[in-house]
Amino acid sequence: MTAKHTLVETKSKVADLVFEHPSLILMLEHFEIEGNVGDMTVLEVCAKRGLNVKVFTTFGNLFIGSGNLGKQVFRSEEIADIISYLRNCHKYYRSEKYPEILQYIQAIHAVCPTPEIKLLEGFFNEYFREVAQHLEYEEAIAFPYFEGLIQGRLKPDHSFSATQYHHHHTDIEEKLEDLKSLLIKHVYISNQQGLRRKLLISLFELETDLRIHSLIEEKMLVPSIAKIEKERLYVE
């Protein structure tokens, strides 16, 4: 049977897309789309939830691996939905994904207390601290500036800009590759293959979501904010 590769389009039925691409379940959560979607199309779901359909379809195609990885510019009202989505990603990382991964590591260490497992736990905790700093920077400095700009409450100035944000932006999924490498190549876990599998799957899931998160920021959010800054500076 030939695999289908349906794009996420306005006329697509959301339920059909999820059956074909289960990874979209997480994206729906990030958009705060809860409960069943019946036979509604993407356009109908977005209208009901008050979401911008361009943002939804663009992100959906990124999730299924069919998205445009080039720079894209969005309008102010679309940027608001992008920032809301990214804030929900942060909640997911803090309240669900990172505690889940740490729980798996600690469960393995409880039954296999080797120095290698302890090293793995320390590596992950250090990584989590780095990610937490990145998320806090975005929430305390970057996002409030972006929101103030698109709402007209702030003017572009030299204290902060999209360019500065881009330079500060770190690739928070990079160290996950080292963590997976440790687990697959170097750390021996005896008689706990089920936990090892769950831990690896969770790491791969996190890596995928972080990669999309970074693409959204670098290829969509930054160019969109930079365009607004340029227009406002030119006018003023």
Tab-separated table of C-alpha atoms in Angstrom, residues 3 13 20-21 23 45 81 93-94 96 98 110-111 118 134 163 184 187 197 203:
chain	number	residue	atom	x	y	z
A	3	ALA	CA	1.616	5.864	1.914
A	13	LYS	CA	-10.810	17.426	7.760
A	20	GLU	CA	-2.739	10.052	8.961
A	21	HIS	CA	-0.318	12.136	11.051
A	23	SER	CA	2.026	13.946	15.580
A	45	VAL	CA	-11.972	24.454	13.513
A	81	ASP	CA	-1.377	33.443	17.543
A	93	TYR	CA	8.087	21.410	28.212
A	94	ARG	CA	8.032	22.500	31.856
A	96	GLU	CA	4.979	17.516	31.150
A	98	TYR	CA	10.886	17.419	31.126
A	110	ALA	CA	16.712	3.339	41.160
A	111	VAL	CA	17.121	-0.196	39.781
A	118	LYS	CA	24.105	9.136	37.530
A	134	HIS	CA	16.038	30.196	27.482
A	163	THR	CA	17.968	41.056	15.613
A	184	ILE	CA	22.379	4.563	22.813
A	187	VAL	CA	25.315	3.709	28.837
A	197	ARG	CA	12.756	2.463	25.172
A	203	LEU	CA	13.636	12.223	23.968
